């Protein structure tokens, strides 16, 4: 019998100060070096070459710092006993910016308000989308020989890339369409499908040829536009993206309208797993009756047949859920969907937490999964 | 008349963004941040020089609802939630008790003294339907009651602003047309009474500005609403919907897209506006952005303001 309740982290981890400063060229403090040493020690890594690198000015230092940081992330996941590992997205500036800066046609416009005093760098699509060099493959090829664990590669999906970008080029291209509403909608569709055909499918081809067995498609923007047209467009883009590839695909979507997503999930071809965000909506009490997870029934009622990683640990607070709470969340979902269809992951990537907090959260996640296995 | 304005707040310029981030990281003081706000507001007001209706940019407003969320009695600050279909967020007002007005909620956030004497001063406030739709009501348990209680407070704020010299008050009402929040047809008539409460005794001109959704579903009922003007997002509402309207007041045409960085072709936008106006007989026409402009960078918003001015000039000349 296959192992029940396999565990993984969604994608991102925070970047430690030595990674950020080592990359940008800023001066490292003793505390930064100490952090690199402490975590190296803790994860069983021979970190002395890293310290030498951080203190020196070797050529190619930036990329080497990134490599080290990815190694730290992988070793953290391994030490915790996660079943699937990756780089904690240490190679990437951020999930959206990483793609936008590597694909021709995107141009950053500046900082745009997200909320209060938080901003994000938004790009405009100013020309035809063109794919030159792969931007996920180096990360995969670097990390593959460094781990015995199974690998899951998270990538940013076409819906989110479209939704988070200004669409100038495709808007201009459709100047003959008189209705501004229709023009906007058609421009959006053309951009999204170009990202699928011209960027992501060629990248998938390379990733899969290099040995990737599982690609997680991250679509945080999904359900932002809650209309039939938009959801149908997402389904079209998804199906076009995954068709023909011998690989496992899963969808990650968080802070979203799951009532809406549930209606469309069965139409997603080869979407073998949904990783969602439910811990954020749950209480901290013990027990298998957990109303927050009831929405999983919606997916079941609409006929979704894949597995679930519904989010068993909240990522936006420092509070650490106990293994017992994690266990009960898992068992609650197992009661709804069947134990063999439950995977165990946090709500989202842990990039907003310190490594210390991320470590503790993941540790309890793994321990909770173990307790749940014992209950079967 | 053909007026010109931005339908909402303006973006923080990049230098102000840098200062707010520094403040957030405790690297500059509140006084230093205040200087940055002051300078940025001056810059934005200068940037609106060609418009007939000018705001102070509402730079200090963390979201459209926030001054009311923070300033009204009975309301507290809730969790973060998505701002309609955008990659931006607001904090949910939690209605914990009866809403009470304790004095102006916007004054301390504004820069009235910097606004020019020649232009009409404009301010943008959340309309009752949108405020109530986005709130977490733990007190009234009745949407109309909540809308009305908020409208009473809003009315006091509007009268206060009127005294301050604001001649044009935009009530932003995206929830009224947004696909996931729009009302049932039968609720549209009741909303007219709520707006009566909000606008009662207000002499400044008022505009109910809709955006982020197709206004077809609120028509023709919205034509009877007690406001001077109605505003529409032309990127969501088909011109055909508007051409047949029997307007009793003015119309604000959101023909410049504030959710796309593309600076539209002036001829094309002029033609789109003219097409709608061909069969309409509005008292006044306003050329504007379709929604708030803080989805753009300031440099980009400034270009869009220039476009608004050009479109209005073309319409006046009959080009």
mmCIF file of C-alpha atoms in Angstrom, chain A:
data_model
loop_
_atom_site.group_PDB
_atom_site.id
_atom_site.type_symbol
_atom_site.label_atom_id
_atom_site.label_comp_id
_atom_site.label_asym_id
_atom_site.label_seq_id
_atom_site.Cartn_x
_atom_site.Cartn_y
_atom_site.Cartn_z
ATOM 1 C CA UNK A 1 0.000 0.000 0.000
ATOM 2 C CA UNK A 2 1.300 3.461 -0.941
ATOM 3 C CA UNK A 3 2.262 5.769 1.877
ATOM 4 C CA UNK A 4 -0.663 7.766 3.181
ATOM 5 C CA UNK A 5 -0.610 11.496 3.804
ATOM 6 C CA UNK A 6 2.572 12.371 1.908
ATOM 7 C CA UNK A 7 3.985 15.755 2.840
ATOM 8 C CA UNK A 8 5.412 18.766 1.023
ATOM 9 C CA UNK A 9 5.872 22.504 1.238
ATOM 10 C CA UNK A 10 3.967 24.564 -1.353
ATOM 11 C CA UNK A 11 6.935 26.445 -2.807
ATOM 12 C CA UNK A 12 8.562 29.471 -1.296
ATOM 13 C CA UNK A 13 10.583 29.977 1.848
ATOM 14 C CA UNK A 14 11.781 33.344 3.111
ATOM 15 C CA UNK A 15 15.240 34.440 2.080
ATOM 16 C CA UNK A 16 17.801 34.707 4.843
ATOM 17 C CA UNK A 17 19.780 37.938 5.176
ATOM 18 C CA UNK A 18 22.979 36.335 3.870
ATOM 19 C CA UNK A 19 21.131 35.231 0.734
ATOM 20 C CA UNK A 20 19.684 38.694 0.097
ATOM 21 C CA UNK A 21 22.829 40.643 0.909
ATOM 22 C CA UNK A 22 25.169 38.112 -0.638
ATOM 23 C CA UNK A 23 23.206 38.427 -3.871
ATOM 24 C CA UNK A 24 22.806 42.189 -3.880
ATOM 25 C CA UNK A 25 26.366 42.905 -2.798
ATOM 26 C CA UNK A 26 25.319 44.645 0.430
ATOM 27 C CA UNK A 27 27.625 44.374 3.445
ATOM 28 C CA UNK A 28 26.949 41.382 5.654
ATOM 29 C CA UNK A 29 26.882 41.769 9.416
ATOM 30 C CA UNK A 30 28.239 39.264 11.908
ATOM 31 C CA UNK A 31 24.669 38.306 12.675
ATOM 32 C CA UNK A 32 24.101 37.443 9.001
ATOM 33 C CA UNK A 33 27.184 35.206 8.939
ATOM 34 C CA UNK A 34 26.145 33.655 12.227
ATOM 35 C CA UNK A 35 22.740 32.812 10.763
ATOM 36 C CA UNK A 36 24.387 31.045 7.815
ATOM 37 C CA UNK A 37 26.646 29.104 10.195
ATOM 38 C CA UNK A 38 23.870 28.181 12.607
ATOM 39 C CA UNK A 39 21.536 26.881 9.933
ATOM 40 C CA UNK A 40 24.394 25.110 8.158
ATOM 41 C CA UNK A 41 25.230 23.345 11.403
ATOM 42 C CA UNK A 42 21.627 22.538 12.102
ATOM 43 C CA UNK A 43 21.047 21.088 8.640
ATOM 44 C CA UNK A 44 24.287 19.107 8.570
ATOM 45 C CA UNK A 45 25.810 21.120 5.722
ATOM 46 C CA UNK A 46 29.531 21.801 5.412
ATOM 47 C CA UNK A 47 29.001 25.550 5.347
ATOM 48 C CA UNK A 48 32.637 26.703 5.521
ATOM 49 C CA UNK A 49 32.896 27.289 1.737
ATOM 50 C CA UNK A 50 29.742 29.396 1.979
ATOM 51 C CA UNK A 51 31.202 31.587 4.714
ATOM 52 C CA UNK A 52 34.364 32.029 2.674
ATOM 53 C CA UNK A 53 32.242 32.950 -0.319
ATOM 54 C CA UNK A 54 30.173 35.451 1.654
ATOM 55 C CA UNK A 55 33.281 37.137 3.023
ATOM 56 C CA UNK A 56 35.060 37.304 -0.322
ATOM 57 C CA UNK A 57 34.535 38.747 -3.764
ATOM 58 C CA UNK A 58 34.726 35.685 -5.956
ATOM 59 C CA UNK A 59 33.544 35.984 -9.522
ATOM 60 C CA UNK A 60 30.120 34.469 -9.992
ATOM 61 C CA UNK A 61 29.398 35.070 -6.317
ATOM 62 C CA UNK A 62 25.772 35.999 -6.870
ATOM 63 C CA UNK A 63 24.829 32.715 -8.488
ATOM 64 C CA UNK A 64 26.852 30.725 -5.974
ATOM 65 C CA UNK A 65 24.989 32.399 -3.110
ATOM 66 C CA UNK A 66 21.713 31.442 -4.755
ATOM 67 C CA UNK A 67 22.914 27.846 -5.148
ATOM 68 C CA UNK A 68 23.845 27.667 -1.497
ATOM 69 C CA UNK A 69 20.530 29.085 -0.457
ATOM 70 C CA UNK A 70 18.678 26.492 -2.549
ATOM 71 C CA UNK A 71 20.810 23.772 -0.979
ATOM 72 C CA UNK A 72 19.908 25.003 2.502
ATOM 73 C CA UNK A 73 16.198 24.876 1.600
ATOM 74 C CA UNK A 74 16.412 21.350 0.221
ATOM 75 C CA UNK A 75 18.338 20.134 3.236
ATOM 76 C CA UNK A 76 15.820 21.751 5.563
ATOM 77 C CA UNK A 77 12.960 19.922 3.834
ATOM 78 C CA UNK A 78 14.914 16.655 3.898
ATOM 79 C CA UNK A 79 15.778 16.976 7.548
ATOM 80 C CA UNK A 80 12.144 17.588 8.377
ATOM 81 C CA UNK A 81 11.229 14.437 6.482
ATOM 82 C CA UNK A 82 9.047 15.963 3.783
ATOM 83 C CA UNK A 83 8.253 13.467 1.044
ATOM 84 C CA UNK A 84 8.640 15.995 -1.773
ATOM 85 C CA UNK A 85 11.242 18.761 -1.762
ATOM 86 C CA UNK A 86 12.459 21.685 -3.833
ATOM 87 C CA UNK A 87 14.489 24.865 -3.554
ATOM 88 C CA UNK A 88 12.146 27.014 -1.477
ATOM 89 C CA UNK A 89 12.167 29.201 -4.623
ATOM 90 C CA UNK A 90 15.469 30.653 -3.488
ATOM 91 C CA UNK A 91 16.405 31.057 -7.150
ATOM 92 C CA UNK A 92 13.521 33.339 -7.826
ATOM 93 C CA UNK A 93 13.090 37.000 -6.977
ATOM 94 C CA UNK A 94 9.377 36.324 -6.545
ATOM 95 C CA UNK A 95 6.903 34.087 -8.333
ATOM 96 C CA UNK A 96 5.573 36.731 -10.764
ATOM 97 C CA UNK A 97 8.703 38.823 -11.252
ATOM 98 C CA UNK A 98 10.802 35.734 -11.987
ATOM 99 C CA UNK A 99 8.780 34.992 -15.111
ATOM 100 C CA UNK A 100 8.206 38.603 -16.137
ATOM 101 C CA UNK A 101 11.902 39.429 -16.127
ATOM 102 C CA UNK A 102 12.841 36.339 -18.123
ATOM 103 C CA UNK A 103 10.329 36.605 -20.949
ATOM 104 C CA UNK A 104 10.538 39.115 -23.781
ATOM 105 C CA UNK A 105 7.498 41.343 -24.008
ATOM 106 C CA UNK A 106 7.214 42.111 -20.306
ATOM 107 C CA UNK A 107 8.524 45.425 -19.009
ATOM 108 C CA UNK A 108 8.325 46.515 -15.385
ATOM 109 C CA UNK A 109 6.438 49.761 -14.857
ATOM 110 C CA UNK A 110 7.076 50.476 -11.184
ATOM 111 C CA UNK A 111 5.682 49.802 -7.739
ATOM 112 C CA UNK A 112 1.927 49.509 -7.407
ATOM 113 C CA UNK A 113 0.051 49.530 -4.123
ATOM 114 C CA UNK A 114 -1.058 46.176 -2.803
ATOM 115 C CA UNK A 115 -2.343 47.415 0.556
ATOM 116 C CA UNK A 116 -1.330 50.047 3.107
ATOM 117 C CA UNK A 117 2.437 50.450 2.720
ATOM 118 C CA UNK A 118 2.962 47.234 0.787
ATOM 119 C CA UNK A 119 3.579 47.336 -2.951
ATOM 120 C CA UNK A 120 4.394 44.986 -5.785
ATOM 121 C CA UNK A 121 6.365 45.402 -8.981
ATOM 122 C CA UNK A 122 3.967 45.213 -11.875
ATOM 123 C CA UNK A 123 4.959 44.631 -15.484
ATOM 124 C CA UNK A 124 3.278 45.666 -18.690
ATOM 125 C CA UNK A 125 3.201 43.432 -21.721
ATOM 126 C CA UNK A 126 4.554 45.868 -24.266
ATOM 127 C CA UNK A 127 5.347 43.523 -27.129
ATOM 128 C CA UNK A 128 4.704 40.070 -28.500
ATOM 129 C CA UNK A 129 5.532 37.440 -25.906
ATOM 130 C CA UNK A 130 8.802 35.721 -26.830
ATOM 131 C CA UNK A 131 10.598 32.921 -25.080
ATOM 132 C CA UNK A 132 14.368 32.880 -25.308
ATOM 133 C CA UNK A 133 16.136 31.174 -22.448
ATOM 134 C CA UNK A 134 14.559 28.736 -20.030
ATOM 135 C CA UNK A 135 14.069 30.151 -16.543
ATOM 136 C CA UNK A 136 13.054 27.185 -14.410
ATOM 137 C CA UNK A 137 15.349 24.492 -15.750
ATOM 138 C CA UNK A 138 18.673 25.613 -14.216
ATOM 139 C CA UNK A 139 17.136 25.539 -10.761
ATOM 140 C CA UNK A 140 15.858 22.016 -11.350
ATOM 141 C CA UNK A 141 19.097 20.728 -12.815
ATOM 142 C CA UNK A 142 21.110 22.203 -9.991
ATOM 143 C CA UNK A 143 19.037 20.676 -7.244
ATOM 144 C CA UNK A 144 18.254 17.266 -8.773
ATOM 145 C CA UNK A 145 21.609 15.595 -8.019
ATOM 146 C CA UNK A 146 21.651 17.044 -4.504
ATOM 147 C CA UNK A 147 18.672 15.129 -3.168
ATOM 148 C CA UNK A 148 17.382 11.588 -2.988
ATOM 149 C CA UNK A 149 13.871 12.823 -2.228
ATOM 150 C CA UNK A 150 11.106 13.174 -4.771
ATOM 151 C CA UNK A 151 10.849 16.578 -6.427
ATOM 152 C CA UNK A 152 7.825 18.777 -7.091
ATOM 153 C CA UNK A 153 8.475 21.863 -9.204
ATOM 154 C CA UNK A 154 6.206 24.875 -8.597
ATOM 155 C CA UNK A 155 5.690 27.243 -11.536
ATOM 156 C CA UNK A 156 3.571 30.375 -11.983
ATOM 157 C CA UNK A 157 0.523 29.762 -14.134
ATOM 158 C CA UNK A 158 -0.689 31.666 -17.193
ATOM 159 C CA UNK A 159 -3.825 32.993 -15.536
ATOM 160 C CA UNK A 160 -1.870 34.701 -12.774
ATOM 161 C CA UNK A 161 0.767 36.049 -15.149
ATOM 162 C CA UNK A 162 -2.005 37.595 -17.232
ATOM 163 C CA UNK A 163 -4.065 38.893 -14.356
ATOM 164 C CA UNK A 164 -1.139 40.564 -12.633
ATOM 165 C CA UNK A 165 0.175 42.309 -15.768
ATOM 166 C CA UNK A 166 -0.910 45.327 -17.744
ATOM 167 C CA UNK A 167 -1.851 44.235 -21.213
ATOM 168 C CA UNK A 168 -0.693 46.896 -23.649
ATOM 169 C CA UNK A 169 0.457 44.990 -26.701
ATOM 170 C CA UNK A 170 -2.527 42.730 -27.177
ATOM 171 C CA UNK A 171 -4.866 45.634 -26.524
ATOM 172 C CA UNK A 172 -3.240 47.648 -29.279
ATOM 173 C CA UNK A 173 -3.215 44.676 -31.606
ATOM 174 C CA UNK A 174 -6.982 44.480 -31.424
ATOM 175 C CA UNK A 175 -7.608 48.101 -32.382
ATOM 176 C CA UNK A 176 -10.271 47.080 -34.885
ATOM 177 C CA UNK A 177 -12.544 45.735 -32.156
ATOM 178 C CA UNK A 178 -14.941 48.596 -31.469
ATOM 179 C CA UNK A 179 -16.388 47.538 -28.130
ATOM 180 C CA UNK A 180 -13.857 48.378 -25.414
ATOM 181 C CA UNK A 181 -15.286 45.644 -23.205
ATOM 182 C CA UNK A 182 -14.939 42.994 -25.875
ATOM 183 C CA UNK A 183 -11.501 44.230 -26.839
ATOM 184 C CA UNK A 184 -10.263 43.997 -23.266
ATOM 185 C CA UNK A 185 -11.581 40.488 -22.929
ATOM 186 C CA UNK A 186 -10.084 39.309 -26.233
ATOM 187 C CA UNK A 187 -6.740 40.918 -25.445
ATOM 188 C CA UNK A 188 -6.689 39.045 -22.156
ATOM 189 C CA UNK A 189 -7.402 35.739 -23.844
ATOM 190 C CA UNK A 190 -4.726 36.232 -26.504
ATOM 191 C CA UNK A 191 -2.100 37.120 -23.926
ATOM 192 C CA UNK A 192 -2.952 34.175 -21.711
ATOM 193 C CA UNK A 193 -2.843 31.662 -24.546
ATOM 194 C CA UNK A 194 0.420 33.116 -25.846
ATOM 195 C CA UNK A 195 1.943 32.624 -22.397
ATOM 196 C CA UNK A 196 0.769 29.018 -22.575
ATOM 197 C CA UNK A 197 1.950 28.286 -26.102
ATOM 198 C CA UNK A 198 5.055 30.410 -26.385
ATOM 199 C CA UNK A 199 6.468 30.333 -22.870
ATOM 200 C CA UNK A 200 5.180 27.665 -20.539
ATOM 201 C CA UNK A 201 4.788 24.714 -22.882
ATOM 202 C CA UNK A 202 8.375 25.060 -24.189
ATOM 203 C CA UNK A 203 9.543 25.364 -20.573
ATOM 204 C CA UNK A 204 7.539 22.289 -19.551
ATOM 205 C CA UNK A 205 9.053 20.372 -22.440
ATOM 206 C CA UNK A 206 12.529 21.092 -21.078
ATOM 207 C CA UNK A 207 11.627 20.425 -17.462
ATOM 208 C CA UNK A 208 10.020 17.105 -18.257
ATOM 209 C CA UNK A 209 12.836 16.023 -20.554
ATOM 210 C CA UNK A 210 15.242 16.806 -17.720
ATOM 211 C CA UNK A 211 13.341 14.474 -15.438
ATOM 212 C CA UNK A 212 10.610 16.498 -13.720
ATOM 213 C CA UNK A 213 7.828 14.163 -12.646
ATOM 214 C CA UNK A 214 5.503 16.622 -10.918
ATOM 215 C CA UNK A 215 4.742 20.224 -11.846
ATOM 216 C CA UNK A 216 2.609 22.305 -9.513
ATOM 217 C CA UNK A 217 0.928 25.170 -11.357
ATOM 218 C CA UNK A 218 0.468 28.123 -9.017
ATOM 219 C CA UNK A 219 -2.567 30.268 -9.749
ATOM 220 C CA UNK A 220 -3.204 32.596 -6.815
ATOM 221 C CA UNK A 221 -5.103 35.018 -9.064
ATOM 222 C CA UNK A 222 -7.662 32.396 -10.003
ATOM 223 C CA UNK A 223 -11.307 33.278 -9.128
ATOM 224 C CA UNK A 224 -10.305 36.932 -8.816
ATOM 225 C CA UNK A 225 -12.603 37.498 -11.795
ATOM 226 C CA UNK A 226 -15.604 35.399 -10.801
ATOM 227 C CA UNK A 227 -17.398 35.122 -14.127
ATOM 228 C CA UNK A 228 -18.221 32.151 -16.329
ATOM 229 C CA UNK A 229 -16.118 33.644 -19.138
ATOM 230 C CA UNK A 230 -13.062 34.012 -16.934
ATOM 231 C CA UNK A 231 -13.309 30.590 -15.353
ATOM 232 C CA UNK A 232 -13.862 29.022 -18.770
ATOM 233 C CA UNK A 233 -10.816 30.858 -20.054
ATOM 234 C CA UNK A 234 -8.777 29.496 -17.173
ATOM 235 C CA UNK A 235 -9.938 25.946 -17.934
ATOM 236 C CA UNK A 236 -9.076 26.431 -21.603
ATOM 237 C CA UNK A 237 -5.599 27.723 -20.736
ATOM 238 C CA UNK A 238 -4.970 24.921 -18.241
ATOM 239 C CA UNK A 239 -6.024 22.160 -20.620
ATOM 240 C CA UNK A 240 -3.955 23.620 -23.416
ATOM 241 C CA UNK A 241 -0.956 23.896 -21.093
ATOM 242 C CA UNK A 242 -0.852 20.328 -19.801
ATOM 243 C CA UNK A 243 -1.968 18.380 -22.869
ATOM 244 C CA UNK A 244 0.472 15.748 -24.083
ATOM 245 C CA UNK A 245 3.034 15.902 -21.299
ATOM 246 C CA UNK A 246 3.931 12.723 -19.385
ATOM 247 C CA UNK A 247 3.941 14.387 -15.986
ATOM 248 C CA UNK A 248 1.852 14.753 -12.852
ATOM 249 C CA UNK A 249 0.139 18.150 -12.613
ATOM 250 C CA UNK A 250 -1.428 19.850 -9.648
ATOM 251 C CA UNK A 251 -3.058 23.228 -9.099
ATOM 252 C CA UNK A 252 -2.229 25.476 -6.160
ATOM 253 C CA UNK A 253 -4.773 28.193 -5.404
ATOM 254 C CA UNK A 254 -5.127 30.112 -2.161
ATOM 255 C CA UNK A 255 -7.252 32.858 -0.536
ATOM 256 C CA UNK A 256 -9.844 32.158 -3.134
ATOM 257 C CA UNK A 257 -13.497 31.418 -3.772
ATOM 258 C CA UNK A 258 -13.566 27.627 -3.531
ATOM 259 C CA UNK A 259 -17.306 27.432 -4.116
ATOM 260 C CA UNK A 260 -16.568 28.786 -7.581
ATOM 261 C CA UNK A 261 -13.412 26.760 -8.194
ATOM 262 C CA UNK A 262 -15.246 23.549 -7.230
ATOM 263 C CA UNK A 263 -17.562 23.972 -10.205
ATOM 264 C CA UNK A 264 -14.682 24.064 -12.665
ATOM 265 C CA UNK A 265 -12.101 21.728 -11.096
ATOM 266 C CA UNK A 266 -13.518 18.567 -12.736
ATOM 267 C CA UNK A 267 -12.979 20.188 -16.156
ATOM 268 C CA UNK A 268 -9.238 20.550 -15.563
ATOM 269 C CA UNK A 269 -7.616 17.770 -17.532
ATOM 270 C CA UNK A 270 -4.937 15.805 -15.737
ATOM 271 C CA UNK A 271 -5.166 17.960 -12.654
ATOM 272 C CA UNK A 272 -4.286 15.216 -10.236
ATOM 273 C CA UNK A 273 -4.257 17.314 -7.129
ATOM 274 C CA UNK A 274 -5.599 20.545 -5.715
ATOM 275 C CA UNK A 275 -3.495 22.258 -3.091
ATOM 276 C CA UNK A 276 -5.673 24.782 -1.331
ATOM 277 C CA UNK A 277 -5.773 27.025 1.727
ATOM 278 C CA UNK A 278 -8.082 25.872 4.487
ATOM 279 C CA UNK A 279 -6.081 26.087 7.722
ATOM 280 C CA UNK A 280 -6.511 29.856 7.554
ATOM 281 C CA UNK A 281 -10.279 29.315 7.771
ATOM 282 C CA UNK A 282 -10.157 26.702 10.526
ATOM 283 C CA UNK A 283 -10.235 26.849 14.322
ATOM 284 C CA UNK A 284 -7.458 25.623 16.627
ATOM 285 C CA UNK A 285 -9.668 23.122 18.426
ATOM 286 C CA UNK A 286 -9.120 19.364 18.537
ATOM 287 C CA UNK A 287 -11.546 17.010 16.801
ATOM 288 C CA UNK A 288 -12.420 15.576 13.408
ATOM 289 C CA UNK A 289 -15.504 17.743 12.877
ATOM 290 C CA UNK A 290 -14.146 20.873 11.261
ATOM 291 C CA UNK A 291 -16.695 22.986 9.356
ATOM 292 C CA UNK A 292 -13.983 25.006 7.615
ATOM 293 C CA UNK A 293 -13.030 21.929 5.576
ATOM 294 C CA UNK A 294 -16.623 21.192 4.565
ATOM 295 C CA UNK A 295 -16.074 23.047 1.307
ATOM 296 C CA UNK A 296 -14.081 20.026 0.166
ATOM 297 C CA UNK A 297 -17.474 18.375 -0.209
ATOM 298 C CA UNK A 298 -18.270 20.923 -2.927
ATOM 299 C CA UNK A 299 -15.401 19.598 -5.005
ATOM 300 C CA UNK A 300 -16.614 16.061 -4.394
ATOM 301 C CA UNK A 301 -20.206 16.941 -5.264
ATOM 302 C CA UNK A 302 -19.104 18.463 -8.542
ATOM 303 C CA UNK A 303 -17.187 15.305 -9.410
ATOM 304 C CA UNK A 304 -13.544 16.207 -8.871
ATOM 305 C CA UNK A 305 -11.638 12.907 -8.741
ATOM 306 C CA UNK A 306 -8.098 13.951 -7.923
ATOM 307 C CA UNK A 307 -6.435 14.238 -4.553
ATOM 308 C CA UNK A 308 -6.322 17.148 -2.121
ATOM 309 C CA UNK A 309 -3.670 19.009 -0.171
ATOM 310 C CA UNK A 310 -6.155 21.363 1.440
ATOM 311 C CA UNK A 311 -3.747 23.302 3.647
ATOM 312 C CA UNK A 312 -3.179 22.068 7.163
ATOM 313 C CA UNK A 313 -0.961 24.850 8.476
ATOM 314 C CA UNK A 314 -1.674 28.585 8.358
ATOM 315 C CA UNK A 315 1.170 30.622 6.808
ATOM 316 C CA UNK A 316 0.318 34.213 7.704
ATOM 317 C CA UNK A 317 0.865 34.068 11.457
ATOM 318 C CA UNK A 318 3.726 32.859 13.623
ATOM 319 C CA UNK A 319 1.406 30.696 15.651
ATOM 320 C CA UNK A 320 2.391 27.029 15.378
ATOM 321 C CA UNK A 321 -0.448 24.537 15.053
ATOM 322 C CA UNK A 322 0.156 21.471 17.227
ATOM 323 C CA UNK A 323 0.656 18.039 15.612
ATOM 324 C CA UNK A 324 -2.682 17.011 17.114
ATOM 325 C CA UNK A 325 -4.541 19.845 15.388
ATOM 326 C CA UNK A 326 -2.783 18.994 12.115
ATOM 327 C CA UNK A 327 -3.716 15.330 12.616
ATOM 328 C CA UNK A 328 -7.381 16.154 13.148
ATOM 329 C CA UNK A 329 -7.484 18.398 10.107
ATOM 330 C CA UNK A 330 -6.028 15.577 8.029
ATOM 331 C CA UNK A 331 -8.455 13.022 9.418
ATOM 332 C CA UNK A 332 -11.370 15.367 8.807
ATOM 333 C CA UNK A 333 -10.475 15.605 5.102
ATOM 334 C CA UNK A 334 -9.789 11.866 4.970
ATOM 335 C CA UNK A 335 -13.339 11.314 6.238
ATOM 336 C CA UNK A 336 -14.659 13.386 3.343
ATOM 337 C CA UNK A 337 -12.448 12.282 0.446
ATOM 338 C CA UNK A 338 -10.779 9.067 1.599
ATOM 339 C CA UNK A 339 -7.337 8.808 3.178
ATOM 340 C CA UNK A 340 -5.600 7.790 -0.041
ATOM 341 C CA UNK A 341 -6.601 11.126 -1.605
ATOM 342 C CA UNK A 342 -5.114 13.369 1.067
ATOM 343 C CA UNK A 343 -1.686 15.012 0.850
ATOM 344 C CA UNK A 344 -0.307 17.180 3.601
ATOM 345 C CA UNK A 345 0.980 20.713 2.965
ATOM 346 C CA UNK A 346 0.702 24.231 4.390
ATOM 347 C CA UNK A 347 -1.840 26.723 3.027
ATOM 348 C CA UNK A 348 0.733 28.411 0.833
ATOM 349 C CA UNK A 349 4.472 29.041 0.598
ATOM 350 C CA UNK A 350 6.126 30.125 3.840
ATOM 351 C CA UNK A 351 8.026 33.075 2.376
ATOM 352 C CA UNK A 352 6.560 35.562 4.828
ATOM 353 C CA UNK A 353 7.811 33.604 7.881
ATOM 354 C CA UNK A 354 11.287 33.396 9.347
ATOM 355 C CA UNK A 355 13.146 30.139 8.825
ATOM 356 C CA UNK A 356 12.730 29.371 12.498
ATOM 357 C CA UNK A 357 8.952 29.685 12.327
ATOM 358 C CA UNK A 358 8.772 27.902 8.963
ATOM 359 C CA UNK A 359 10.823 25.045 10.387
ATOM 360 C CA UNK A 360 8.553 24.641 13.414
ATOM 361 C CA UNK A 361 5.408 24.796 11.312
ATOM 362 C CA UNK A 362 6.698 22.173 8.889
ATOM 363 C CA UNK A 363 7.970 20.029 11.734
ATOM 364 C CA UNK A 364 4.502 19.894 13.252
ATOM 365 C CA UNK A 365 3.023 19.314 9.823
ATOM 366 C CA UNK A 366 5.176 16.191 9.415
ATOM 367 C CA UNK A 367 4.440 15.047 12.966
ATOM 368 C CA UNK A 368 0.716 15.606 12.432
ATOM 369 C CA UNK A 369 0.832 13.476 9.274
ATOM 370 C CA UNK A 370 2.578 10.723 11.235
ATOM 371 C CA UNK A 371 -0.111 10.834 13.934
ATOM 372 C CA UNK A 372 -2.786 10.649 11.248
ATOM 373 C CA UNK A 373 -1.093 7.573 9.720
ATOM 374 C CA UNK A 374 -1.197 5.897 13.113
ATOM 375 C CA UNK A 375 -4.935 6.495 13.239
ATOM 376 C CA UNK A 376 -5.290 4.317 10.103
#
